[in-house]
Amino acid sequence: MLVVQRLDGRIHDREGFDCGEPSLNRYLHALAAQHHRAGVATTHVLVEHETPSRILGYYTLAAAHLSLSELASADRHRLPRHPVPVARLARLAVAMSEQGHGLGEALLQDVVKRCLGLRAELGIHALLVDALHARAAAFYCRYGFRETAANAMTLYLPLGDGAQRAL
Ligand SMILES: CC(C)(COP(=O)(O)OP(=O)(O)OC[C@H]1O[C@@H](n2cnc3c(N)ncnc32)[C@H](O)[C@@H]1OP(=O)(O)O)[C@@H](O)C(=O)NCCC(=O)NCCS
């Protein structure tokens, strides 16, 4: 059974993870636990319940904000003229050996569910992601993410009804 757990260096083998993107490997190996402790980002790993040391995929979340002008005009409706509170999907990666089997989608669903839960406690209007490259942007667009005004690689998913496509 697949489960998502909070990163724990005593259980999860960070060094063994390879998604094919050196920057995403390095982040998990060297920074994720440090950032988690410092309260600047949280990292969650996907593992098999029976073999939790082997990380199959991970994601990292942090609080952020987006200026109102970055949203499409239809998405600005009824929002105050302040920066919009969002959750940033700072990293998402699946181990190379596991790619193409639906784990990226499963992780993204977990992210959206977690953010919807957080949204009940704290204002979170949307989920934001900086896609590493055009292929990653294409992956997110499948689930309803939209381009921000300033950058076609910075995408957002409104967490109201818009989140349904990702679930
Ligand atoms: C991008 C990534 C997270 C996708 O995870 P995955 O487990 O391979 O993807 P899934 O198997 O869940 O695919 C879900 C759907 O998205 C599609 N998809 C997968 N990768 C895609 C891509 N790069 N572009 C467009 N569509 C993609 C799949 O075809 C699948 O659609 P289908 O069900 O109609 O076939 C993974 O390939 C990865 O970690 N890549 C290296 C790191 C990276 O680029 N991360 C993104 C950083 S912003």
PDB file of C-alpha atoms and ligand atoms in Angstrom:
ATOM      1  CA  MET A   1       0.000   0.000   0.000  1.00  0.00           C
ATOM      2  CA  LEU A   2       1.305   3.451  -0.952  1.00  0.00           C
ATOM      3  CA  VAL A   3       1.409   6.099   1.774  1.00  0.00           C
ATOM      4  CA  VAL A   4       2.560   9.710   2.009  1.00  0.00           C
ATOM      5  CA  GLN A   5       4.652  10.470   5.096  1.00  0.00           C
ATOM      6  CA  ARG A   6       6.383  13.546   6.444  1.00  0.00           C
ATOM      7  CA  LEU A   7      10.093  13.325   5.578  1.00  0.00           C
ATOM      8  CA  ASP A   8      12.050  11.688   8.405  1.00  0.00           C
ATOM      9  CA  GLY A   9      15.788  11.185   7.879  1.00  0.00           C
ATOM     10  CA  ARG A  10      15.804   8.294  10.393  1.00  0.00           C
ATOM     11  CA  ILE A  11      13.369   6.304   8.221  1.00  0.00           C
ATOM     12  CA  HIS A  12      13.648   7.548   4.628  1.00  0.00           C
ATOM     13  CA  ASP A  13      16.762   6.987   2.493  1.00  0.00           C
ATOM     14  CA  ARG A  14      17.242  10.417   0.906  1.00  0.00           C
ATOM     15  CA  GLU A  15      20.588   9.566  -0.756  1.00  0.00           C
ATOM     16  CA  GLY A  16      19.042   6.665  -2.661  1.00  0.00           C
ATOM     17  CA  PHE A  17      16.509   8.884  -4.451  1.00  0.00           C
ATOM     18  CA  ASP A  18      17.122   9.764  -8.124  1.00  0.00           C
ATOM     19  CA  CYS A  19      14.477  11.465 -10.282  1.00  0.00           C
ATOM     20  CA  GLY A  20      16.871  12.409 -13.089  1.00  0.00           C
ATOM     21  CA  GLU A  21      16.851  16.134 -12.208  1.00  0.00           C
ATOM     22  CA  PRO A  22      20.039  16.941 -10.245  1.00  0.00           C
ATOM     23  CA  SER A  23      18.564  20.048  -8.564  1.00  0.00           C
ATOM     24  CA  LEU A  24      15.565  18.062  -7.253  1.00  0.00           C
ATOM     25  CA  ASN A  25      17.818  15.216  -6.053  1.00  0.00           C
ATOM     26  CA  ARG A  26      20.150  17.666  -4.288  1.00  0.00           C
ATOM     27  CA  TYR A  27      17.259  19.409  -2.571  1.00  0.00           C
ATOM     28  CA  LEU A  28      15.981  16.163  -1.062  1.00  0.00           C
ATOM     29  CA  HIS A  29      19.479  14.912  -0.158  1.00  0.00           C
ATOM     30  CA  ALA A  30      20.790  18.099   1.438  1.00  0.00           C
ATOM     31  CA  LEU A  31      18.169  20.760   2.175  1.00  0.00           C
ATOM     32  CA  ALA A  32      14.662  19.386   2.629  1.00  0.00           C
ATOM     33  CA  ALA A  33      15.069  18.256   6.256  1.00  0.00           C
ATOM     34  CA  GLN A  34      16.878  21.486   7.178  1.00  0.00           C
ATOM     35  CA  HIS A  35      14.112  23.614   5.637  1.00  0.00           C
ATOM     36  CA  HIS A  36      11.497  21.497   7.363  1.00  0.00           C
ATOM     37  CA  ARG A  37      13.140  22.066  10.765  1.00  0.00           C
ATOM     38  CA  ALA A  38      13.485  25.796  10.083  1.00  0.00           C
ATOM     39  CA  GLY A  39       9.769  26.045   9.291  1.00  0.00           C
ATOM     40  CA  VAL A  40      10.295  27.434   5.779  1.00  0.00           C
ATOM     41  CA  ALA A  41       9.003  24.404   3.837  1.00  0.00           C
ATOM     42  CA  THR A  42       7.597  20.945   4.530  1.00  0.00           C
ATOM     43  CA  THR A  43       8.552  17.834   2.565  1.00  0.00           C
ATOM     44  CA  HIS A  44       6.377  14.738   2.212  1.00  0.00           C
ATOM     45  CA  VAL A  45       7.511  11.466   0.690  1.00  0.00           C
ATOM     46  CA  LEU A  46       5.622   8.690  -1.069  1.00  0.00           C
ATOM     47  CA  VAL A  47       6.644   5.197   0.063  1.00  0.00           C
ATOM     48  CA  GLU A  48       5.352   1.655   0.190  1.00  0.00           C
ATOM     49  CA  HIS A  49       4.039   1.059   3.701  1.00  0.00           C
ATOM     50  CA  GLU A  50       6.071  -2.184   3.954  1.00  0.00           C
ATOM     51  CA  THR A  51       9.356  -0.637   2.715  1.00  0.00           C
ATOM     52  CA  PRO A  52       9.306   2.948   3.956  1.00  0.00           C
ATOM     53  CA  SER A  53      13.034   3.596   3.556  1.00  0.00           C
ATOM     54  CA  ARG A  54      12.747   3.646  -0.245  1.00  0.00           C
ATOM     55  CA  ILE A  55      11.434   7.032  -1.420  1.00  0.00           C
ATOM     56  CA  LEU A  56       9.319   6.683  -4.578  1.00  0.00           C
ATOM     57  CA  GLY A  57       8.517  10.369  -4.886  1.00  0.00           C
ATOM     58  CA  TYR A  58       8.319  13.570  -2.879  1.00  0.00           C
ATOM     59  CA  TYR A  59       6.882  17.045  -2.776  1.00  0.00           C
ATOM     60  CA  THR A  60       7.695  20.217  -0.886  1.00  0.00           C
ATOM     61  CA  LEU A  61       5.225  22.917   0.154  1.00  0.00           C
ATOM     62  CA  ALA A  62       5.731  26.451   1.433  1.00  0.00           C
ATOM     63  CA  ALA A  63       3.591  29.496   2.096  1.00  0.00           C
ATOM     64  CA  ALA A  64       3.751  32.260  -0.509  1.00  0.00           C
ATOM     65  CA  HIS A  65       1.757  35.060  -2.047  1.00  0.00           C
ATOM     66  CA  LEU A  66       0.910  36.186  -5.543  1.00  0.00           C
ATOM     67  CA  SER A  67       0.098  39.680  -6.688  1.00  0.00           C
ATOM     68  CA  LEU A  68      -3.481  40.064  -7.853  1.00  0.00           C
ATOM     69  CA  SER A  69      -2.319  41.177 -11.308  1.00  0.00           C
ATOM     70  CA  GLU A  70      -0.731  37.731 -11.861  1.00  0.00           C
ATOM     71  CA  LEU A  71      -4.154  36.064 -11.922  1.00  0.00           C
ATOM     72  CA  ALA A  72      -6.294  35.863 -15.063  1.00  0.00           C
ATOM     73  CA  SER A  73      -8.967  38.572 -14.911  1.00  0.00           C
ATOM     74  CA  ALA A  74     -11.741  35.973 -14.501  1.00  0.00           C
ATOM     75  CA  ASP A  75      -9.934  34.652 -11.386  1.00  0.00           C
ATOM     76  CA  ARG A  76      -9.693  38.122  -9.743  1.00  0.00           C
ATOM     77  CA  HIS A  77     -13.438  38.342  -9.240  1.00  0.00           C
ATOM     78  CA  ARG A  78     -14.361  39.393  -5.676  1.00  0.00           C
ATOM     79  CA  LEU A  79     -10.768  39.290  -4.408  1.00  0.00           C
ATOM     80  CA  PRO A  80      -9.463  42.185  -2.277  1.00  0.00           C
ATOM     81  CA  ARG A  81      -6.707  44.343  -3.803  1.00  0.00           C
ATOM     82  CA  HIS A  82      -3.970  42.702  -1.741  1.00  0.00           C
ATOM     83  CA  PRO A  83      -1.433  40.024  -2.585  1.00  0.00           C
ATOM     84  CA  VAL A  84      -3.259  36.698  -2.683  1.00  0.00           C
ATOM     85  CA  PRO A  85      -2.215  34.012  -0.147  1.00  0.00           C
ATOM     86  CA  VAL A  86      -1.158  30.794  -1.903  1.00  0.00           C
ATOM     87  CA  ALA A  87       0.651  27.523  -1.165  1.00  0.00           C
ATOM     88  CA  ARG A  88       3.767  27.027  -3.289  1.00  0.00           C
ATOM     89  CA  LEU A  89       4.450  23.544  -4.594  1.00  0.00           C
ATOM     90  CA  ALA A  90       8.182  24.150  -4.388  1.00  0.00           C
ATOM     91  CA  ARG A  91       9.290  20.664  -5.536  1.00  0.00           C
ATOM     92  CA  LEU A  92       7.614  17.570  -7.001  1.00  0.00           C
ATOM     93  CA  ALA A  93       9.524  14.560  -8.230  1.00  0.00           C
ATOM     94  CA  VAL A  94       9.107  10.839  -8.850  1.00  0.00           C
ATOM     95  CA  ALA A  95      12.018   8.352  -8.854  1.00  0.00           C
ATOM     96  CA  MET A  96      13.172   7.616 -12.417  1.00  0.00           C
ATOM     97  CA  SER A  97      12.441   3.919 -12.052  1.00  0.00           C
ATOM     98  CA  GLU A  98       8.812   4.717 -11.104  1.00  0.00           C
ATOM     99  CA  GLN A  99       7.947   7.450 -13.606  1.00  0.00           C
ATOM    100  CA  GLY A 100       5.016   6.944 -15.954  1.00  0.00           C
ATOM    101  CA  HIS A 101       3.003   4.762 -13.543  1.00  0.00           C
ATOM    102  CA  GLY A 102       0.686   7.389 -12.088  1.00  0.00           C
ATOM    103  CA  LEU A 103       2.729   8.335  -9.015  1.00  0.00           C
ATOM    104  CA  GLY A 104       3.165  11.966 -10.122  1.00  0.00           C
ATOM    105  CA  GLU A 105      -0.601  12.250 -10.408  1.00  0.00           C
ATOM    106  CA  ALA A 106      -1.089  10.549  -7.013  1.00  0.00           C
ATOM    107  CA  LEU A 107       1.358  12.988  -5.391  1.00  0.00           C
ATOM    108  CA  LEU A 108      -0.358  15.977  -6.987  1.00  0.00           C
ATOM    109  CA  GLN A 109      -3.727  14.734  -5.694  1.00  0.00           C
ATOM    110  CA  ASP A 110      -2.237  14.461  -2.214  1.00  0.00           C
ATOM    111  CA  VAL A 111      -0.907  18.039  -2.502  1.00  0.00           C
ATOM    112  CA  VAL A 112      -4.318  19.384  -3.524  1.00  0.00           C
ATOM    113  CA  LYS A 113      -6.121  17.490  -0.736  1.00  0.00           C
ATOM    114  CA  ARG A 114      -3.610  18.751   1.834  1.00  0.00           C
ATOM    115  CA  CYS A 115      -4.035  22.329   0.594  1.00  0.00           C
ATOM    116  CA  LEU A 116      -7.827  22.063   0.688  1.00  0.00           C
ATOM    117  CA  GLY A 117      -7.506  20.891   4.312  1.00  0.00           C
ATOM    118  CA  LEU A 118      -5.201  23.812   5.132  1.00  0.00           C
ATOM    119  CA  ARG A 119      -7.563  26.190   3.379  1.00  0.00           C
ATOM    120  CA  ALA A 120     -10.233  25.331   5.942  1.00  0.00           C
ATOM    121  CA  GLU A 121      -7.920  26.714   8.671  1.00  0.00           C
ATOM    122  CA  LEU A 122      -6.028  29.500   6.906  1.00  0.00           C
ATOM    123  CA  GLY A 123      -6.747  31.511   3.768  1.00  0.00           C
ATOM    124  CA  ILE A 124      -5.121  29.782   0.799  1.00  0.00           C
ATOM    125  CA  HIS A 125      -6.543  30.909  -2.489  1.00  0.00           C
ATOM    126  CA  ALA A 126      -4.503  28.850  -4.946  1.00  0.00           C
ATOM    127  CA  LEU A 127      -1.659  26.403  -5.422  1.00  0.00           C
ATOM    128  CA  LEU A 128       1.364  27.925  -7.172  1.00  0.00           C
ATOM    129  CA  VAL A 129       4.146  26.095  -8.974  1.00  0.00           C
ATOM    130  CA  ASP A 130       7.290  27.161 -10.843  1.00  0.00           C
ATOM    131  CA  ALA A 131       7.645  24.522 -13.547  1.00  0.00           C
ATOM    132  CA  LEU A 132      11.266  23.542 -14.114  1.00  0.00           C
ATOM    133  CA  HIS A 133      10.801  23.187 -17.872  1.00  0.00           C
ATOM    134  CA  ALA A 134       8.116  23.067 -20.568  1.00  0.00           C
ATOM    135  CA  ARG A 135       7.547  19.311 -20.064  1.00  0.00           C
ATOM    136  CA  ALA A 136       6.792  19.874 -16.385  1.00  0.00           C
ATOM    137  CA  ALA A 137       4.469  22.790 -17.270  1.00  0.00           C
ATOM    138  CA  ALA A 138       2.585  20.481 -19.661  1.00  0.00           C
ATOM    139  CA  PHE A 139       2.159  17.953 -16.822  1.00  0.00           C
ATOM    140  CA  TYR A 140       0.596  20.591 -14.512  1.00  0.00           C
ATOM    141  CA  CYS A 141      -1.636  22.063 -17.246  1.00  0.00           C
ATOM    142  CA  ARG A 142      -3.333  18.661 -17.598  1.00  0.00           C
ATOM    143  CA  TYR A 143      -4.744  19.181 -14.099  1.00  0.00           C
ATOM    144  CA  GLY A 144      -6.139  22.684 -14.586  1.00  0.00           C
ATOM    145  CA  PHE A 145      -3.088  24.824 -13.703  1.00  0.00           C
ATOM    146  CA  ARG A 146      -3.059  28.192 -15.551  1.00  0.00           C
ATOM    147  CA  GLU A 147      -0.219  30.511 -16.512  1.00  0.00           C
ATOM    148  CA  THR A 148       0.401  33.632 -14.441  1.00  0.00           C
ATOM    149  CA  ALA A 149       0.509  36.917 -16.343  1.00  0.00           C
ATOM    150  CA  ALA A 150       4.260  37.449 -15.971  1.00  0.00           C
ATOM    151  CA  ASN A 151       5.674  33.995 -16.644  1.00  0.00           C
ATOM    152  CA  ALA A 152       4.397  31.040 -18.650  1.00  0.00           C
ATOM    153  CA  MET A 153       6.390  28.676 -16.380  1.00  0.00           C
ATOM    154  CA  THR A 154       4.785  29.988 -13.178  1.00  0.00           C
ATOM    155  CA  LEU A 155       1.403  28.302 -12.933  1.00  0.00           C
ATOM    156  CA  TYR A 156      -1.471  28.395 -10.474  1.00  0.00           C
ATOM    157  CA  LEU A 157      -4.457  26.233  -9.664  1.00  0.00           C
ATOM    158  CA  PRO A 158      -7.399  28.026  -7.967  1.00  0.00           C
ATOM    159  CA  LEU A 159      -8.348  25.910  -4.960  1.00  0.00           C
ATOM    160  CA  GLY A 160     -12.094  26.467  -5.231  1.00  0.00           C
ATOM    161  CA  ASP A 161     -14.034  24.550  -7.860  1.00  0.00           C
ATOM    162  CA  GLY A 162     -10.924  24.752 -10.079  1.00  0.00           C
ATOM    163  CA  ALA A 163      -9.205  22.137  -7.907  1.00  0.00           C
ATOM    164  CA  GLN A 164     -11.629  19.385  -8.937  1.00  0.00           C
ATOM    165  CA  ARG A 165      -9.704  18.478 -12.100  1.00  0.00           C
ATOM    166  CA  ALA A 166      -6.668  17.623  -9.994  1.00  0.00           C
ATOM    167  CA  LEU A 167      -8.553  15.287  -7.648  1.00  0.00           C
TER     168      LEU A 167
HETATM  169  C1  LIG B   1       6.934  15.198 -13.936  1.00  0.00           C
HETATM  170  C2  LIG B   1       6.770  13.960 -13.022  1.00  0.00           C
HETATM  171  C3  LIG B   1       6.569  14.432 -11.572  1.00  0.00           C
HETATM  172  C4  LIG B   1       5.523  13.186 -13.483  1.00  0.00           C
HETATM  173  O1  LIG B   1       5.361  12.039 -12.664  1.00  0.00           O
HETATM  174  P1  LIG B   1       5.004  10.619 -13.304  1.00  0.00           P
HETATM  175  O2  LIG B   1       4.786   9.657 -12.188  1.00  0.00           O
HETATM  176  O3  LIG B   1       6.036  10.269 -14.304  1.00  0.00           O
HETATM  177  O4  LIG B   1       3.642  10.977 -14.038  1.00  0.00           O
HETATM  178  P2  LIG B   1       2.307  10.084 -14.060  1.00  0.00           P
HETATM  179  O5  LIG B   1       2.660   8.699 -14.428  1.00  0.00           O
HETATM  180  O6  LIG B   1       1.535  10.286 -12.805  1.00  0.00           O
HETATM  181  O7  LIG B   1       1.540  10.765 -15.257  1.00  0.00           O
HETATM  182  C5  LIG B   1       0.277  11.339 -15.116  1.00  0.00           C
HETATM  183  C6  LIG B   1      -0.176  11.811 -16.457  1.00  0.00           C
HETATM  184  O8  LIG B   1       0.655  12.919 -16.864  1.00  0.00           O
HETATM  185  C7  LIG B   1       1.281  12.597 -18.106  1.00  0.00           C
HETATM  186  N1  LIG B   1       2.657  13.117 -18.012  1.00  0.00           N
HETATM  187  C8  LIG B   1       3.665  12.607 -17.298  1.00  0.00           C
HETATM  188  N2  LIG B   1       4.771  13.361 -17.437  1.00  0.00           N
HETATM  189  C9  LIG B   1       4.411  14.366 -18.299  1.00  0.00           C
HETATM  190  C10 LIG B   1       5.096  15.434 -18.866  1.00  0.00           C
HETATM  191  N3  LIG B   1       6.377  15.680 -18.560  1.00  0.00           N
HETATM  192  N4  LIG B   1       4.421  16.255 -19.711  1.00  0.00           N
HETATM  193  C11 LIG B   1       3.124  16.036 -19.998  1.00  0.00           C
HETATM  194  N5  LIG B   1       2.410  15.017 -19.498  1.00  0.00           N
HETATM  195  C12 LIG B   1       3.052  14.199 -18.657  1.00  0.00           C
HETATM  196  C13 LIG B   1       1.251  11.081 -18.226  1.00  0.00           C
HETATM  197  O9  LIG B   1       1.266  10.681 -19.584  1.00  0.00           O
HETATM  198  C14 LIG B   1      -0.041  10.736 -17.524  1.00  0.00           C
HETATM  199  O10 LIG B   1      -1.133  10.903 -18.395  1.00  0.00           O
HETATM  200  P3  LIG B   1      -1.994   9.610 -18.855  1.00  0.00           P
HETATM  201  O11 LIG B   1      -2.561   9.057 -17.591  1.00  0.00           O
HETATM  202  O12 LIG B   1      -3.023  10.205 -19.754  1.00  0.00           O
HETATM  203  O13 LIG B   1      -1.010   8.735 -19.528  1.00  0.00           O
HETATM  204  C15 LIG B   1       7.985  12.986 -13.107  1.00  0.00           C
HETATM  205  O14 LIG B   1       8.130  12.550 -14.428  1.00  0.00           O
HETATM  206  C16 LIG B   1       9.303  13.572 -12.598  1.00  0.00           C
HETATM  207  O15 LIG B   1       9.579  13.515 -11.420  1.00  0.00           O
HETATM  208  N6  LIG B   1      10.149  14.089 -13.499  1.00  0.00           N
HETATM  209  C17 LIG B   1      11.461  14.598 -13.119  1.00  0.00           C
HETATM  210  C18 LIG B   1      11.343  15.755 -12.181  1.00  0.00           C
HETATM  211  C19 LIG B   1      10.482  16.885 -12.713  1.00  0.00           C
HETATM  212  O16 LIG B   1      10.601  17.285 -13.873  1.00  0.00           O
HETATM  213  N7  LIG B   1       9.615  17.413 -11.817  1.00  0.00           N
HETATM  214  C20 LIG B   1       8.745  18.551 -12.115  1.00  0.00           C
HETATM  215  C21 LIG B   1       9.381  19.731 -11.481  1.00  0.00           C
HETATM  216  S1  LIG B   1       8.473  21.222 -11.652  1.00  0.00           S
END
